[in-house]
Short mmCIF file of N, CA and C and ligand atoms in Angstrom, two decimals:
data_model
loop_
_atom_site.label_atom_id
_atom_site.label_comp_id
_atom_site.label_asym_id
_atom_site.label_seq_id
_atom_site.Cartn_x
_atom_site.Cartn_y
_atom_site.Cartn_z
N MET A 483 0.95 -1.05 -0.08
CA MET A 483 -0.28 0.19 0.33
C MET A 483 0.75 0.70 0.08
N SER A 484 0.48 2.15 -0.54
CA SER A 484 1.43 3.10 -0.93
C SER A 484 0.73 4.16 0.10
N LYS A 485 1.86 5.25 -0.06
CA LYS A 485 1.47 6.29 1.30
C LYS A 485 0.90 7.41 0.54
N PRO A 486 0.27 8.01 2.15
CA PRO A 486 -0.76 8.96 1.54
C PRO A 486 -0.62 9.99 0.58
N VAL A 487 -0.79 11.07 0.52
CA VAL A 487 -0.57 13.00 -0.57
C VAL A 487 -1.10 13.44 1.07
N TYR A 488 -0.51 14.32 1.49
CA TYR A 488 -0.95 14.98 2.41
C TYR A 488 -1.89 16.18 1.89
N VAL A 489 -2.51 17.16 2.22
CA VAL A 489 -3.60 18.34 1.15
C VAL A 489 -3.42 19.33 2.52
N LEU A 490 -2.50 19.77 3.48
CA LEU A 490 -3.34 20.80 4.59
C LEU A 490 -3.28 22.13 4.15
N GLY A 491 -4.08 22.47 4.78
CA GLY A 491 -4.51 23.86 4.30
C GLY A 491 -5.02 24.47 5.60
N GLY A 492 -4.25 25.92 5.85
CA GLY A 492 -4.21 26.72 7.03
C GLY A 492 -5.87 27.82 7.01
N PRO A 493 -4.91 29.19 7.63
CA PRO A 493 -6.19 30.05 8.02
C PRO A 493 -7.20 30.21 6.80
N ASN A 494 -8.49 30.22 7.89
CA ASN A 494 -9.62 30.90 7.37
C ASN A 494 -9.89 30.02 5.63
N LEU A 495 -9.19 29.21 5.11
CA LEU A 495 -9.41 28.82 3.92
C LEU A 495 -10.63 27.39 3.69
N ASN A 496 -11.42 27.70 5.27
CA ASN A 496 -12.73 27.23 5.23
C ASN A 496 -13.45 27.48 4.87
N LEU A 497 -13.24 29.36 4.56
CA LEU A 497 -14.60 29.93 4.37
C LEU A 497 -14.52 30.20 2.50
N LEU A 498 -13.53 29.58 2.19
CA LEU A 498 -13.85 29.25 0.86
C LEU A 498 -15.24 29.31 0.07
N GLY A 499 -15.28 29.92 -1.11
CA GLY A 499 -17.15 29.93 -1.30
C GLY A 499 -17.25 31.14 -1.08
N THR A 500 -17.37 31.89 0.35
CA THR A 500 -17.97 33.19 0.75
C THR A 500 -16.51 33.82 0.97
N ARG A 501 -15.82 33.51 1.21
CA ARG A 501 -14.22 34.95 1.50
C ARG A 501 -13.90 35.43 -0.16
N GLU A 502 -14.18 36.42 -0.06
CA GLU A 502 -13.59 36.97 -1.48
C GLU A 502 -13.02 36.59 -2.78
N PRO A 503 -14.93 36.37 -2.81
CA PRO A 503 -14.63 35.14 -4.10
C PRO A 503 -13.61 35.81 -5.35
N GLU A 504 -14.53 37.34 -6.09
CA GLU A 504 -13.16 37.37 -6.52
C GLU A 504 -12.34 36.89 -6.19
N ILE A 505 -11.45 36.97 -5.67
CA ILE A 505 -9.87 36.02 -4.81
C ILE A 505 -9.34 35.35 -5.24
N TYR A 506 -10.92 34.62 -3.80
CA TYR A 506 -10.48 33.22 -3.77
C TYR A 506 -11.49 32.12 -4.85
N GLY A 507 -12.20 32.60 -5.27
CA GLY A 507 -13.15 32.04 -6.41
C GLY A 507 -14.25 31.63 -5.34
N ARG A 508 -15.28 31.12 -6.22
CA ARG A 508 -16.62 30.76 -5.53
C ARG A 508 -16.45 28.74 -4.69
N ASP A 509 -15.87 27.95 -5.46
CA ASP A 509 -15.52 26.99 -4.93
C ASP A 509 -14.59 26.55 -3.55
N THR A 510 -15.97 25.06 -2.99
CA THR A 510 -15.47 25.72 -1.02
C THR A 510 -14.78 24.69 -1.56
N LEU A 511 -14.13 23.89 0.26
CA LEU A 511 -12.53 23.30 0.23
C LEU A 511 -13.78 22.02 0.31
N GLU A 512 -14.86 22.24 0.58
CA GLU A 512 -15.34 21.11 0.07
C GLU A 512 -15.22 20.16 -1.06
N ASP A 513 -15.85 21.03 -1.92
CA ASP A 513 -16.13 21.20 -3.17
C ASP A 513 -13.97 20.96 -3.58
N ILE A 514 -12.91 21.34 -3.62
CA ILE A 514 -12.39 21.06 -4.07
C ILE A 514 -11.52 19.75 -3.48
N HIS A 515 -11.53 19.67 -2.13
CA HIS A 515 -11.31 17.94 -1.96
C HIS A 515 -12.40 17.17 -2.18
N ALA A 516 -13.27 17.87 -2.37
CA ALA A 516 -14.39 16.25 -3.43
C ALA A 516 -13.34 15.85 -4.76
N ARG A 517 -13.37 16.98 -5.49
CA ARG A 517 -12.29 16.87 -6.83
C ARG A 517 -11.38 16.34 -7.22
N LEU A 518 -11.14 16.43 -5.61
CA LEU A 518 -8.86 15.94 -5.59
C LEU A 518 -9.41 14.23 -5.32
N ARG A 519 -11.02 13.77 -4.84
CA ARG A 519 -10.17 11.97 -3.96
C ARG A 519 -11.45 11.53 -5.69
N ALA A 520 -12.47 12.84 -6.45
CA ALA A 520 -12.16 11.71 -7.81
C ALA A 520 -11.52 11.97 -9.02
N GLN A 521 -10.17 12.96 -9.15
CA GLN A 521 -9.15 12.96 -10.02
C GLN A 521 -8.06 11.95 -9.85
N ALA A 522 -8.29 11.34 -8.06
CA ALA A 522 -7.31 10.23 -7.48
C ALA A 522 -7.94 8.76 -6.75
N PRO A 523 -9.12 8.44 -7.24
CA PRO A 523 -9.93 7.08 -6.31
C PRO A 523 -8.99 6.20 -5.74
N LYS A 524 -7.85 6.32 -5.95
CA LYS A 524 -6.97 4.81 -5.90
C LYS A 524 -6.14 5.27 -5.03
N THR A 525 -5.18 6.89 -5.10
CA THR A 525 -4.55 7.93 -3.89
C THR A 525 -4.78 7.54 -2.57
N ALA A 526 -4.47 7.28 -1.66
CA ALA A 526 -4.88 7.56 0.23
C ALA A 526 -4.42 8.97 -0.46
N LEU A 527 -5.87 9.54 0.19
CA LEU A 527 -5.96 11.20 0.20
C LEU A 527 -5.48 11.80 2.07
N VAL A 528 -5.24 12.93 3.00
CA VAL A 528 -5.34 13.20 4.19
C VAL A 528 -5.58 14.41 3.59
N LEU A 529 -6.58 14.69 3.75
CA LEU A 529 -7.08 16.15 3.36
C LEU A 529 -7.78 16.80 5.15
N ARG A 530 -6.94 18.10 4.95
CA ARG A 530 -7.32 18.54 6.43
C ARG A 530 -6.75 20.45 6.30
N GLN A 531 -8.07 21.23 7.78
CA GLN A 531 -7.23 22.22 7.50
C GLN A 531 -7.56 22.57 8.61
N THR A 532 -6.77 23.84 9.18
CA THR A 532 -6.89 24.50 10.74
C THR A 532 -6.75 25.66 10.52
N ASN A 533 -7.41 26.31 11.40
CA ASN A 533 -6.79 27.42 11.75
C ASN A 533 -6.11 27.58 12.60
N SER A 534 -5.29 27.06 13.10
CA SER A 534 -4.44 27.46 14.52
C SER A 534 -2.65 26.54 13.26
N GLU A 535 -1.52 27.83 13.72
CA GLU A 535 -0.66 27.12 13.87
C GLU A 535 0.11 26.07 14.65
N GLY A 536 -0.33 26.48 15.44
CA GLY A 536 0.39 24.75 15.99
C GLY A 536 0.32 23.39 15.48
N GLU A 537 -1.49 23.43 15.29
CA GLU A 537 -1.83 22.46 14.51
C GLU A 537 -1.20 22.06 13.03
N LEU A 538 -1.33 22.98 12.56
CA LEU A 538 -0.45 22.73 11.05
C LEU A 538 0.91 22.22 11.33
N VAL A 539 1.32 22.74 11.92
CA VAL A 539 2.85 22.44 12.51
C VAL A 539 3.44 21.06 12.84
N THR A 540 1.97 20.56 13.44
CA THR A 540 2.16 19.62 14.51
C THR A 540 2.07 17.43 13.04
N TRP A 541 0.71 18.46 11.58
CA TRP A 541 -0.04 17.70 11.31
C TRP A 541 1.27 17.56 10.25
N VAL A 542 2.91 18.79 9.32
CA VAL A 542 3.73 18.93 9.18
C VAL A 542 4.41 17.86 9.04
N GLN A 543 4.46 17.57 10.60
CA GLN A 543 6.00 16.93 11.62
C GLN A 543 5.07 15.09 10.77
N GLU A 544 3.68 15.42 11.25
CA GLU A 544 3.26 14.33 10.10
C GLU A 544 3.22 13.82 9.29
N ALA A 545 2.52 14.71 9.05
CA ALA A 545 3.20 14.62 7.14
C ALA A 545 4.87 13.81 6.69
N GLY A 546 5.69 14.37 7.71
CA GLY A 546 7.38 13.66 7.79
C GLY A 546 7.39 12.67 7.68
N ARG A 547 6.20 12.05 8.42
CA ARG A 547 6.73 10.00 8.08
C ARG A 547 5.39 9.84 8.31
N GLU A 548 4.35 10.12 7.69
CA GLU A 548 3.00 9.13 7.42
C GLU A 548 3.24 9.37 5.29
N ALA A 549 3.69 10.46 5.27
CA ALA A 549 3.23 10.59 3.51
C ALA A 549 4.02 10.39 2.57
N ALA A 550 3.60 10.47 1.18
CA ALA A 550 4.93 9.77 0.11
C ALA A 550 4.91 12.08 -0.63
N VAL A 551 3.90 12.55 -0.19
CA VAL A 551 4.17 14.26 -0.91
C VAL A 551 3.32 14.56 0.51
N LEU A 552 3.91 15.87 0.05
CA LEU A 552 2.83 16.77 0.40
C LEU A 552 2.54 18.51 0.02
N ILE A 553 1.04 18.55 0.16
CA ILE A 553 0.54 19.79 -1.61
C ILE A 553 -0.03 20.75 0.25
N LEU A 554 1.09 21.63 0.42
CA LEU A 554 0.16 22.71 1.79
C LEU A 554 -0.45 24.11 0.76
N ASN A 555 -1.27 24.26 1.31
CA ASN A 555 -1.35 26.47 1.48
C ASN A 555 -1.52 26.23 2.36
N ALA A 556 -1.10 27.27 2.97
CA ALA A 556 -0.40 27.50 4.72
C ALA A 556 -1.23 28.72 4.88
N ALA A 557 -1.82 29.41 3.94
CA ALA A 557 -3.10 30.21 3.80
C ALA A 557 -1.61 31.52 4.14
N ALA A 558 -2.27 32.38 5.07
CA ALA A 558 -1.34 34.03 5.37
C ALA A 558 -0.08 33.01 6.18
N TYR A 559 0.15 31.98 7.28
CA TYR A 559 1.07 31.75 8.01
C TYR A 559 1.87 31.78 6.58
N THR A 560 2.10 31.18 4.79
CA THR A 560 2.69 31.56 4.67
C THR A 560 3.89 32.77 4.59
N HIS A 561 3.57 34.04 5.23
CA HIS A 561 3.84 34.91 5.00
C HIS A 561 4.50 35.43 6.88
N THR A 562 4.13 34.46 7.70
CA THR A 562 4.33 34.82 8.80
C THR A 562 5.61 33.88 9.97
N SER A 563 5.81 32.61 9.03
CA SER A 563 5.92 31.51 10.37
C SER A 563 6.93 31.14 9.87
N ILE A 564 7.83 31.23 10.97
CA ILE A 564 9.37 30.87 11.50
C ILE A 564 9.12 29.05 11.51
N ALA A 565 8.09 28.98 12.76
CA ALA A 565 7.75 27.81 12.49
C ALA A 565 7.57 26.79 11.85
N LEU A 566 6.31 26.95 11.18
CA LEU A 566 6.25 26.50 9.67
C LEU A 566 7.58 26.13 9.28
N HIS A 567 8.00 26.65 8.61
CA HIS A 567 9.27 27.30 8.06
C HIS A 567 10.61 25.92 8.70
N ASP A 568 10.46 26.09 9.64
CA ASP A 568 11.43 25.24 10.39
C ASP A 568 10.77 23.45 9.97
N ALA A 569 9.66 23.67 10.68
CA ALA A 569 9.17 22.10 10.41
C ALA A 569 9.26 21.61 8.83
N LEU A 570 9.17 22.08 7.81
CA LEU A 570 8.89 21.61 6.56
C LEU A 570 10.08 21.16 5.93
N LYS A 571 11.43 22.23 6.73
CA LYS A 571 12.81 22.73 6.59
C LYS A 571 13.17 20.80 6.74
N SER A 572 13.12 20.19 7.99
CA SER A 572 13.05 18.63 8.21
C SER A 572 12.59 17.78 7.13
N LEU A 573 11.68 17.94 6.52
CA LEU A 573 11.00 17.21 6.00
C LEU A 573 12.11 16.39 4.68
N LYS A 574 11.56 15.31 3.95
CA LYS A 574 12.56 14.23 3.30
C LYS A 574 11.92 14.33 1.82
N ILE A 575 10.35 14.81 2.03
CA ILE A 575 9.72 13.62 1.37
C ILE A 575 9.39 15.18 0.22
N PRO A 576 8.65 15.42 -1.01
CA PRO A 576 8.50 16.71 -1.53
C PRO A 576 7.15 17.23 -1.09
N VAL A 577 7.77 18.38 -1.03
CA VAL A 577 6.47 19.51 -1.02
C VAL A 577 6.04 19.96 -1.81
N ILE A 578 4.84 20.39 -2.31
CA ILE A 578 4.44 21.59 -2.90
C ILE A 578 3.22 22.62 -2.58
N GLU A 579 3.52 23.37 -2.71
CA GLU A 579 3.09 24.77 -2.51
C GLU A 579 1.91 25.36 -3.35
N VAL A 580 0.87 25.34 -2.61
CA VAL A 580 -0.36 26.12 -3.57
C VAL A 580 -1.41 27.32 -2.86
N HIS A 581 -1.59 27.89 -3.83
CA HIS A 581 -2.22 29.26 -3.51
C HIS A 581 -3.52 29.83 -4.03
N LEU A 582 -4.50 29.11 -3.64
CA LEU A 582 -5.95 29.99 -5.24
C LEU A 582 -5.10 31.79 -5.86
N SER A 583 -4.88 32.57 -5.54
CA SER A 583 -4.63 33.35 -5.82
C SER A 583 -2.68 34.11 -5.93
N ASN A 584 -1.99 34.51 -6.86
CA ASN A 584 -1.03 34.85 -6.76
C ASN A 584 -0.33 35.82 -5.79
N PRO A 585 -0.02 35.39 -4.82
CA PRO A 585 0.59 36.26 -3.48
C PRO A 585 1.42 37.56 -4.21
N ALA A 586 2.49 36.63 -5.02
CA ALA A 586 3.15 37.95 -5.88
C ALA A 586 2.52 39.22 -6.55
N ALA A 587 1.37 38.95 -6.85
CA ALA A 587 0.70 39.89 -7.33
C ALA A 587 0.45 41.15 -6.74
N ARG A 588 0.15 40.97 -5.39
CA ARG A 588 -0.86 40.79 -4.51
C ARG A 588 0.17 42.64 -3.33
N GLU A 589 -0.77 42.66 -2.19
CA GLU A 589 -0.10 43.13 -0.76
C GLU A 589 1.54 43.16 -0.80
N ALA A 590 2.21 43.69 -0.27
CA ALA A 590 3.91 43.59 -0.44
C ALA A 590 3.49 42.84 0.40
N PHE A 591 2.97 42.66 1.63
CA PHE A 591 2.94 41.92 2.42
C PHE A 591 2.84 40.66 2.48
N ARG A 592 2.54 40.68 1.46
CA ARG A 592 2.27 39.08 0.87
C ARG A 592 3.34 38.51 -0.12
N HIS A 593 4.64 39.45 -0.17
CA HIS A 593 5.64 39.37 -1.18
C HIS A 593 7.10 38.40 0.09
N VAL A 594 6.56 38.81 0.90
CA VAL A 594 6.96 37.88 2.56
C VAL A 594 6.63 36.60 2.01
N ASN A 595 7.50 35.10 2.33
CA ASN A 595 6.87 33.49 2.19
C ASN A 595 8.57 32.96 2.87
N TYR A 596 7.51 32.73 3.35
CA TYR A 596 8.56 31.62 4.29
C TYR A 596 8.01 29.83 4.43
N VAL A 597 6.98 29.24 3.35
CA VAL A 597 6.79 27.80 2.46
C VAL A 597 8.00 27.95 1.46
N ALA A 598 7.69 28.98 0.43
CA ALA A 598 8.60 28.55 -0.91
C ALA A 598 10.16 28.06 -0.85
N PRO A 599 10.75 28.76 0.26
CA PRO A 599 12.24 28.58 0.38
C PRO A 599 12.18 27.20 0.40
N VAL A 600 11.59 26.83 0.89
CA VAL A 600 11.88 25.32 1.66
C VAL A 600 10.47 24.03 0.51
N ALA A 601 10.25 25.34 -0.02
CA ALA A 601 8.94 23.53 -1.07
C ALA A 601 10.27 23.73 -2.27
N THR A 602 9.19 22.02 -3.14
CA THR A 602 10.21 21.80 -3.98
C THR A 602 8.74 22.61 -5.13
N ALA A 603 8.22 22.72 -5.42
CA ALA A 603 7.64 23.97 -6.49
C ALA A 603 6.25 24.75 -5.92
N THR A 604 6.17 25.31 -6.24
CA THR A 604 4.91 26.27 -6.73
C THR A 604 3.82 26.11 -7.23
N ILE A 605 3.16 26.25 -6.90
CA ILE A 605 1.59 26.59 -7.92
C ILE A 605 0.34 27.76 -7.65
N ALA A 606 0.81 29.20 -7.91
CA ALA A 606 -0.03 30.45 -7.62
C ALA A 606 -0.55 30.93 -8.47
N GLY A 607 -1.45 31.16 -7.90
CA GLY A 607 -2.89 31.83 -9.29
C GLY A 607 -3.66 31.69 -10.54
N LEU A 608 -3.40 30.19 -10.02
CA LEU A 608 -4.97 28.89 -11.49
C LEU A 608 -6.02 28.75 -10.33
N GLY A 609 -6.26 29.23 -9.33
CA GLY A 609 -7.38 28.89 -7.96
C GLY A 609 -8.00 28.11 -8.31
N ALA A 610 -8.50 27.02 -7.74
CA ALA A 610 -8.69 25.57 -7.40
C ALA A 610 -8.19 24.22 -8.47
N TYR A 611 -8.01 24.84 -9.88
CA TYR A 611 -7.46 24.56 -10.80
C TYR A 611 -5.64 24.00 -10.23
N GLY A 612 -4.80 24.92 -8.98
CA GLY A 612 -3.28 24.37 -8.75
C GLY A 612 -4.11 23.65 -7.67
N TYR A 613 -4.99 23.07 -6.89
CA TYR A 613 -4.98 21.36 -6.50
C TYR A 613 -4.45 20.45 -7.38
N GLU A 614 -5.45 20.17 -8.38
CA GLU A 614 -5.73 19.70 -9.80
C GLU A 614 -3.90 19.13 -9.78
N LEU A 615 -3.89 20.41 -10.45
CA LEU A 615 -2.35 19.89 -10.70
C LEU A 615 -1.33 19.90 -9.42
N ALA A 616 -0.97 20.06 -8.56
CA ALA A 616 -0.68 19.65 -7.13
C ALA A 616 -0.91 17.99 -6.99
N LEU A 617 -1.73 17.83 -7.77
CA LEU A 617 -1.98 16.33 -6.91
C LEU A 617 -1.81 15.95 -8.09
N ASN A 618 -1.86 16.37 -9.33
CA ASN A 618 -1.44 15.23 -10.67
C ASN A 618 0.39 15.06 -10.23
N ALA A 619 1.04 16.55 -10.16
CA ALA A 619 2.08 16.42 -9.92
C ALA A 619 3.28 15.38 -9.04
N ALA A 620 2.08 15.37 -7.60
CA ALA A 620 2.05 14.89 -6.05
C ALA A 620 1.97 12.94 -6.58
N MET A 621 1.40 12.97 -8.21
CA MET A 621 1.50 11.24 -7.92
C MET A 621 2.47 11.17 -8.82
N ARG A 622 2.98 11.93 -9.61
CA ARG A 622 3.79 11.64 -10.42
C ARG A 622 5.26 11.43 -9.57
N LEU A 623 5.28 12.22 -8.59
CA LEU A 623 6.42 11.91 -8.04
C LEU A 623 7.04 10.87 -7.19
N SER A 624 5.54 10.57 -6.60
CA SER A 624 5.66 10.16 -5.86
C SER A 624 4.92 7.53 -6.68
N GLY A 625 5.00 8.09 -7.50
CA GLY A 625 5.26 7.05 -8.41
C GLY A 625 3.83 6.38 -8.53
N GLN A 626 2.52 7.10 -8.43
CA GLN A 626 1.49 6.74 -8.82
C GLN A 626 0.93 6.99 -9.25
N GLY A 627 1.44 7.20 -10.41
CA GLY A 627 0.48 7.77 -11.78
C GLY A 627 0.50 9.25 -11.90
N GLY A 628 -0.22 9.94 -12.09
CA GLY A 628 -0.41 11.34 -13.03
C GLY A 628 -0.33 11.42 -14.72
N SER A 629 -0.88 12.99 -14.83
CA SER A 629 0.02 12.59 -16.60
C SER A 629 0.88 13.22 -17.07
C1 LIG B 1367 -3.55 32.21 -0.38
C2 LIG B 1367 -3.20 33.24 -0.43
C3 LIG B 1367 -2.69 33.86 1.34
O1 LIG B 1367 -1.79 35.70 0.86
C4 LIG B 1367 -3.92 34.65 1.91
O2 LIG B 1367 -3.45 35.25 3.18
C5 LIG B 1367 -4.55 33.39 2.12
C6 LIG B 1367 -5.21 32.37 0.80
C7 LIG B 1367 -4.39 31.82 -1.74
O3 LIG B 1367 -4.88 30.33 -1.53
O4 LIG B 1367 -4.74 32.82 -2.76
O5 LIG B 1367 -5.19 33.05 2.98
O6 LIG B 1367 -2.64 30.87 0.41
#
């Protein structure tokens, strides 16, 4: 049995669908997760979201032990969390950073990024489609398919 792909989300992503839809789209996180399950029915997926920095760090550590690949949208913690940076730095698995919007094209405070320097790849600005691309890449990277 292959190791799972972890898809972790940070603060406020539970509000997707109603939160600034002109920036983040109208899909809920449930919609996005359902599409990932449909995309990879044979791949074990661990799909979680938290508003707590400590919980996210704990889950990143868990992914390091349990996952084949980590897909991470750390949301606002991307721009603030050295704890998250340190946790990611200790991982030996690929990390694919995802953002719905393109933070580099937004406010200056979003240009600070503690995740990208310790990620394998970053996908940003493609909305929910970015998650599908990330899962495809994760399956390739873990030898579980992908196109
Ligand atoms: C985000 C971008 C972040 O700057 C923001 O804080 C988020 C969402 C995105 O997916 O576009 O909460 O990570």
